[in-house]
PDB file of C-alpha atoms in Angstrom:
ATOM      1  CA  MET A  62     -64.292 -33.919 -53.985  1.00  0.00           C
ATOM      2  CA  LYS A  63     -66.099 -30.639 -54.984  1.00  0.00           C
ATOM      3  CA  SER A  64     -67.744 -30.223 -51.739  1.00  0.00           C
ATOM      4  CA  ARG A  65     -64.502 -30.587 -49.700  1.00  0.00           C
ATOM      5  CA  PHE A  66     -62.707 -28.047 -52.297  1.00  0.00           C
ATOM      6  CA  LEU A  67     -65.767 -25.540 -51.647  1.00  0.00           C
ATOM      7  CA  LEU A  68     -65.352 -25.937 -47.904  1.00  0.00           C
ATOM      8  CA  LEU A  69     -61.526 -25.501 -47.921  1.00  0.00           C
ATOM      9  CA  LEU A  70     -62.293 -22.116 -50.002  1.00  0.00           C
ATOM     10  CA  ALA A  71     -64.634 -21.097 -47.655  1.00  0.00           C
ATOM     11  CA  VAL A  72     -62.648 -21.579 -44.669  1.00  0.00           C
ATOM     12  CA  ALA A  73     -59.480 -19.974 -46.380  1.00  0.00           C
ATOM     13  CA  LEU A  74     -61.638 -16.953 -47.367  1.00  0.00           C
ATOM     14  CA  GLY A  75     -63.210 -16.687 -43.797  1.00  0.00           C
ATOM     15  CA  ALA A  76     -59.612 -17.035 -42.064  1.00  0.00           C
ATOM     16  CA  SER A  77     -58.328 -14.234 -44.313  1.00  0.00           C
ATOM     17  CA  GLY A  78     -61.123 -11.713 -43.727  1.00  0.00           C
ATOM     18  CA  LEU A  79     -62.393 -11.833 -47.193  1.00  0.00           C
ATOM     19  CA  THR A  80     -65.943 -12.913 -48.355  1.00  0.00           C
ATOM     20  CA  ALA A  81     -66.724 -14.875 -51.274  1.00  0.00           C
ATOM     21  CA  ALA A  82     -67.796 -11.453 -53.068  1.00  0.00           C
ATOM     22  CA  ASP A  83     -64.471  -9.811 -52.304  1.00  0.00           C
ATOM     23  CA  HIS A  84     -61.729  -9.355 -54.936  1.00  0.00           C
ATOM     24  CA  VAL A  85     -57.775  -9.552 -54.232  1.00  0.00           C
ATOM     25  CA  VAL A  86     -56.122  -6.263 -55.138  1.00  0.00           C
ATOM     26  CA  GLN A  87     -52.306  -6.893 -56.085  1.00  0.00           C
ATOM     27  CA  PHE A  88     -50.385  -3.913 -55.484  1.00  0.00           C
ATOM     28  CA  ASP A  89     -47.306  -3.204 -57.347  1.00  0.00           C
ATOM     29  CA  PRO A  90     -44.236  -2.549 -55.261  1.00  0.00           C
ATOM     30  CA  ALA A  91     -42.459  -0.595 -58.458  1.00  0.00           C
ATOM     31  CA  GLN A  92     -45.334   1.863 -58.341  1.00  0.00           C
ATOM     32  CA  SER A  93     -46.001   2.403 -54.803  1.00  0.00           C
ATOM     33  CA  THR A  94     -43.709   4.251 -52.184  1.00  0.00           C
ATOM     34  CA  VAL A  95     -43.912   4.721 -48.348  1.00  0.00           C
ATOM     35  CA  ASP A  96     -41.791   7.452 -46.893  1.00  0.00           C
ATOM     36  CA  VAL A  97     -41.444   8.413 -43.038  1.00  0.00           C
ATOM     37  CA  THR A  98     -40.529  11.989 -42.568  1.00  0.00           C
ATOM     38  CA  VAL A  99     -38.807  12.913 -39.268  1.00  0.00           C
ATOM     39  CA  LYS A 100     -38.409  16.398 -38.077  1.00  0.00           C
ATOM     40  CA  ALA A 101     -35.455  17.556 -35.943  1.00  0.00           C
ATOM     41  CA  THR A 102     -33.629  20.736 -34.742  1.00  0.00           C
ATOM     42  CA  VAL A 103     -30.872  19.709 -37.327  1.00  0.00           C
ATOM     43  CA  ASP A 104     -30.600  16.975 -39.797  1.00  0.00           C
ATOM     44  CA  SER A 105     -34.311  16.377 -40.537  1.00  0.00           C
ATOM     45  CA  PHE A 106     -34.702  13.445 -42.968  1.00  0.00           C
ATOM     46  CA  THR A 107     -37.204  11.152 -44.799  1.00  0.00           C
ATOM     47  CA  GLY A 108     -36.746   7.671 -44.645  1.00  0.00           C
ATOM     48  CA  LYS A 109     -37.988   5.007 -47.453  1.00  0.00           C
ATOM     49  CA  LEU A 110     -39.634   1.883 -46.604  1.00  0.00           C
ATOM     50  CA  ALA A 111     -37.535  -0.509 -49.085  1.00  0.00           C
ATOM     51  CA  ALA A 112     -39.768  -3.540 -48.673  1.00  0.00           C
ATOM     52  CA  TYR A 113     -43.158  -4.609 -47.428  1.00  0.00           C
ATOM     53  CA  ASP A 114     -46.112  -7.012 -47.922  1.00  0.00           C
ATOM     54  CA  LEU A 115     -49.134  -5.171 -48.666  1.00  0.00           C
ATOM     55  CA  THR A 116     -52.466  -7.260 -49.073  1.00  0.00           C
ATOM     56  CA  GLY A 117     -56.098  -5.777 -50.041  1.00  0.00           C
ATOM     57  CA  ALA A 118     -59.573  -6.624 -51.372  1.00  0.00           C
ATOM     58  CA  ALA A 119     -62.298  -4.728 -52.884  1.00  0.00           C
ATOM     59  CA  ASP A 120     -65.967  -5.742 -52.979  1.00  0.00           C
ATOM     60  CA  ASP A 121     -68.101  -6.211 -56.000  1.00  0.00           C
ATOM     61  CA  SER A 122     -68.793  -2.303 -56.256  1.00  0.00           C
ATOM     62  CA  GLY A 123     -64.968  -1.740 -56.227  1.00  0.00           C
ATOM     63  CA  ARG A 124     -64.791  -0.366 -52.765  1.00  0.00           C
ATOM     64  CA  ILE A 125     -61.839  -1.280 -50.693  1.00  0.00           C
ATOM     65  CA  VAL A 126     -63.000  -3.524 -47.904  1.00  0.00           C
ATOM     66  CA  SER A 127     -59.624  -4.588 -46.144  1.00  0.00           C
ATOM     67  CA  ALA A 128     -55.952  -4.029 -46.371  1.00  0.00           C
ATOM     68  CA  ARG A 129     -52.838  -5.072 -44.334  1.00  0.00           C
ATOM     69  CA  LEU A 130     -49.406  -3.655 -44.391  1.00  0.00           C
ATOM     70  CA  ALA A 131     -46.538  -5.681 -42.800  1.00  0.00           C
ATOM     71  CA  PHE A 132     -42.869  -4.718 -42.923  1.00  0.00           C
ATOM     72  CA  HIS A 133     -39.704  -5.254 -41.018  1.00  0.00           C
ATOM     73  CA  PHE A 134     -38.382  -1.910 -39.338  1.00  0.00           C
ATOM     74  CA  ARG A 135     -34.797  -2.678 -40.782  1.00  0.00           C
ATOM     75  CA  ASP A 136     -36.200  -2.187 -44.327  1.00  0.00           C
ATOM     76  CA  VAL A 137     -36.809   1.719 -43.370  1.00  0.00           C
ATOM     77  CA  LEU A 138     -33.736   3.252 -44.937  1.00  0.00           C
ATOM     78  CA  THR A 139     -32.613   6.844 -44.516  1.00  0.00           C
ATOM     79  CA  GLY A 140     -29.699   7.035 -46.873  1.00  0.00           C
ATOM     80  CA  LYS A 141     -27.112   7.225 -43.928  1.00  0.00           C
ATOM     81  CA  PRO A 142     -25.947   3.837 -42.465  1.00  0.00           C
ATOM     82  CA  LYS A 143     -24.920   5.488 -39.290  1.00  0.00           C
ATOM     83  CA  ARG A 144     -28.265   7.473 -38.881  1.00  0.00           C
ATOM     84  CA  ASP A 145     -30.139   3.939 -39.609  1.00  0.00           C
ATOM     85  CA  THR A 146     -27.917   2.152 -36.972  1.00  0.00           C
ATOM     86  CA  ALA A 147     -28.964   4.789 -34.080  1.00  0.00           C
ATOM     87  CA  MET A 148     -32.597   4.659 -35.479  1.00  0.00           C
ATOM     88  CA  HIS A 149     -32.669   0.908 -34.882  1.00  0.00           C
ATOM     89  CA  GLU A 150     -30.904   1.165 -31.493  1.00  0.00           C
ATOM     90  CA  TRP A 151     -33.653   3.769 -30.449  1.00  0.00           C
ATOM     91  CA  GLN A 152     -36.558   1.508 -31.779  1.00  0.00           C
ATOM     92  CA  HIS A 153     -35.001  -1.566 -30.390  1.00  0.00           C
ATOM     93  CA  THR A 154     -35.164  -3.370 -33.791  1.00  0.00           C
ATOM     94  CA  ASP A 155     -33.710  -6.424 -32.575  1.00  0.00           C
ATOM     95  CA  GLN A 156     -36.485  -6.976 -29.812  1.00  0.00           C
ATOM     96  CA  PHE A 157     -39.425  -5.448 -31.884  1.00  0.00           C
ATOM     97  CA  PRO A 158     -38.445  -6.344 -35.623  1.00  0.00           C
ATOM     98  CA  ASP A 159     -41.866  -6.168 -37.186  1.00  0.00           C
ATOM     99  CA  ALA A 160     -44.544  -3.453 -37.625  1.00  0.00           C
ATOM    100  CA  ARG A 161     -47.981  -3.907 -39.220  1.00  0.00           C
ATOM    101  CA  PHE A 162     -51.437  -1.946 -39.914  1.00  0.00           C
ATOM    102  CA  GLU A 163     -54.538  -3.596 -40.443  1.00  0.00           C
ATOM    103  CA  LEU A 164     -57.420  -1.654 -41.963  1.00  0.00           C
ATOM    104  CA  THR A 165     -60.546  -1.970 -40.024  1.00  0.00           C
ATOM    105  CA  ALA A 166     -62.652   0.786 -41.644  1.00  0.00           C
ATOM    106  CA  LEU A 167     -62.737   3.040 -44.891  1.00  0.00           C
ATOM    107  CA  THR A 168     -65.220   5.623 -44.439  1.00  0.00           C
ATOM    108  CA  THR A 169     -66.494   8.291 -47.012  1.00  0.00           C
ATOM    109  CA  ALA A 170     -67.900  11.467 -45.517  1.00  0.00           C
ATOM    110  CA  SER A 171     -70.961  13.467 -47.208  1.00  0.00           C
ATOM    111  CA  ASP A 172     -68.062  15.842 -48.754  1.00  0.00           C
ATOM    112  CA  GLY A 173     -66.549  12.836 -50.683  1.00  0.00           C
ATOM    113  CA  SER A 174     -63.435  12.811 -48.366  1.00  0.00           C
ATOM    114  CA  SER A 175     -62.334   9.311 -47.036  1.00  0.00           C
ATOM    115  CA  ARG A 176     -60.718   8.360 -43.965  1.00  0.00           C
ATOM    116  CA  ALA A 177     -58.824   5.194 -43.031  1.00  0.00           C
ATOM    117  CA  SER A 178     -59.009   3.718 -39.564  1.00  0.00           C
ATOM    118  CA  GLY A 179     -57.133   0.586 -38.231  1.00  0.00           C
ATOM    119  CA  LYS A 180     -54.639  -0.848 -35.796  1.00  0.00           C
ATOM    120  CA  LEU A 181     -51.115   0.153 -35.994  1.00  0.00           C
ATOM    121  CA  THR A 182     -48.605  -2.251 -34.185  1.00  0.00           C
ATOM    122  CA  PHE A 183     -45.148  -0.821 -33.714  1.00  0.00           C
ATOM    123  CA  HIS A 184     -42.342  -1.208 -31.056  1.00  0.00           C
ATOM    124  CA  GLY A 185     -44.627  -4.035 -29.349  1.00  0.00           C
ATOM    125  CA  VAL A 186     -47.691  -1.912 -28.748  1.00  0.00           C
ATOM    126  CA  THR A 187     -50.935  -1.798 -30.763  1.00  0.00           C
ATOM    127  CA  ARG A 188     -52.994   1.618 -31.200  1.00  0.00           C
ATOM    128  CA  GLU A 189     -56.019   2.767 -33.232  1.00  0.00           C
ATOM    129  CA  LEU A 190     -54.949   5.074 -35.976  1.00  0.00           C
ATOM    130  CA  SER A 191     -57.058   7.067 -38.184  1.00  0.00           C
ATOM    131  CA  PHE A 192     -56.151   9.490 -41.091  1.00  0.00           C
ATOM    132  CA  PRO A 193     -57.186  10.868 -44.282  1.00  0.00           C
ATOM    133  CA  VAL A 194     -56.998   8.920 -47.471  1.00  0.00           C
ATOM    134  CA  THR A 195     -57.680   9.416 -51.269  1.00  0.00           C
ATOM    135  CA  VAL A 196     -58.851   6.206 -53.157  1.00  0.00           C
ATOM    136  CA  ALA A 197     -59.249   6.457 -56.826  1.00  0.00           C
ATOM    137  CA  HIS A 198     -59.891   3.643 -59.156  1.00  0.00           C
ATOM    138  CA  ALA A 199     -60.704   3.224 -62.611  1.00  0.00           C
ATOM    139  CA  GLY A 200     -61.829  -0.211 -63.974  1.00  0.00           C
ATOM    140  CA  ALA A 201     -59.726  -2.714 -62.138  1.00  0.00           C
ATOM    141  CA  THR A 202     -56.496  -0.021 -61.277  1.00  0.00           C
ATOM    142  CA  TYR A 203     -56.352   1.438 -57.908  1.00  0.00           C
ATOM    143  CA  ALA A 204     -54.589   4.450 -56.388  1.00  0.00           C
ATOM    144  CA  ILE A 205     -54.498   4.966 -52.706  1.00  0.00           C
ATOM    145  CA  ASP A 206     -52.768   8.251 -51.195  1.00  0.00           C
ATOM    146  CA  GLY A 207     -52.472   9.310 -47.653  1.00  0.00           C
ATOM    147  CA  GLU A 208     -50.503  10.733 -44.833  1.00  0.00           C
ATOM    148  CA  ALA A 209     -50.557   9.779 -41.401  1.00  0.00           C
ATOM    149  CA  PRO A 210     -49.194  11.290 -38.184  1.00  0.00           C
ATOM    150  CA  ILE A 211     -47.646   8.839 -35.638  1.00  0.00           C
ATOM    151  CA  ASP A 212     -46.766   9.895 -32.158  1.00  0.00           C
ATOM    152  CA  THR A 213     -43.895   7.462 -31.354  1.00  0.00           C
ATOM    153  CA  ARG A 214     -44.302   8.267 -27.589  1.00  0.00           C
ATOM    154  CA  GLU A 215     -47.721   6.469 -27.665  1.00  0.00           C
ATOM    155  CA  PHE A 216     -45.842   3.383 -28.904  1.00  0.00           C
ATOM    156  CA  GLY A 217     -43.326   3.641 -25.544  1.00  0.00           C
ATOM    157  CA  LEU A 218     -40.419   5.411 -27.229  1.00  0.00           C
ATOM    158  CA  PRO A 219     -38.542   8.195 -25.678  1.00  0.00           C
ATOM    159  CA  ILE A 220     -37.945  11.784 -27.299  1.00  0.00           C
ATOM    160  CA  ILE A 221     -34.599  11.877 -28.692  1.00  0.00           C
ATOM    161  CA  ARG A 222     -32.687  14.648 -27.176  1.00  0.00           C
ATOM    162  CA  MET A 223     -28.733  15.580 -27.621  1.00  0.00           C
ATOM    163  CA  MET A 224     -26.644  18.112 -25.954  1.00  0.00           C
ATOM    164  CA  GLY A 225     -29.737  19.636 -24.226  1.00  0.00           C
ATOM    165  CA  LEU A 226     -30.399  21.742 -27.254  1.00  0.00           C
ATOM    166  CA  LEU A 227     -31.105  19.393 -30.099  1.00  0.00           C
ATOM    167  CA  LYS A 228     -34.403  17.089 -30.265  1.00  0.00           C
ATOM    168  CA  VAL A 229     -35.929  15.034 -32.862  1.00  0.00           C
ATOM    169  CA  ASP A 230     -39.893  15.563 -32.963  1.00  0.00           C
ATOM    170  CA  PRO A 231     -41.650  12.627 -31.734  1.00  0.00           C
ATOM    171  CA  ILE A 232     -44.454  12.933 -34.285  1.00  0.00           C
ATOM    172  CA  VAL A 233     -43.066  11.297 -37.843  1.00  0.00           C
ATOM    173  CA  ARG A 234     -45.258  11.406 -40.773  1.00  0.00           C
ATOM    174  CA  VAL A 235     -45.772   8.521 -42.887  1.00  0.00           C
ATOM    175  CA  ARG A 236     -46.919   9.386 -46.442  1.00  0.00           C
ATOM    176  CA  PHE A 237     -47.566   6.696 -48.789  1.00  0.00           C
ATOM    177  CA  HIS A 238     -48.923   6.036 -52.286  1.00  0.00           C
ATOM    178  CA  PHE A 239     -50.262   2.428 -53.453  1.00  0.00           C
ATOM    179  CA  GLN A 240     -51.077   1.534 -56.650  1.00  0.00           C
ATOM    180  CA  GLY A 241     -52.371  -1.964 -57.694  1.00  0.00           C
ATOM    181  CA  LYS A 242     -54.981  -3.842 -59.889  1.00  0.00           C
ATOM    182  CA  LEU A 243     -57.594  -6.452 -59.056  1.00  0.00           C
ATOM    183  CA  ALA A 244     -56.291  -9.840 -59.428  1.00  0.00           C
TER     184      ALA A 244
END
């Protein structure tokens, strides 16, 4: 019986990308935020991601070794229902409701700066994405901050233009703060 349990545990850890030495980091949604800043000729705004699923793991030395962020695009809220509706029509939310980012590497340069690399799936397209991050941890507590510019044209979305003069910048900035603890 014990050997079956160990085999099932090994299979489960292998399927999730964790190794037996990795430790789950549980992120606290109440202390974490994801903001999406959109610049436009008129009416720039910041949307907030209201709900998401974030999983992560750290190795024995405390280094983050895996992370996965998944969300429904309908959970990006701008504070104006009419704008949210227009945003969902532009993004084809009914056809492409989900997005996710999967960390493939977290590297630290000789100057101490860190860079996250991974795959972003958005609007049915998956692209490599790399951006600077700050990872701080004290004991079992982690704080991860960063900002990633995302060019929506790379995901098959058109530039929004209105009346020939007004334009929405296709590069949006996703700014985040995640806080969590080792489970």
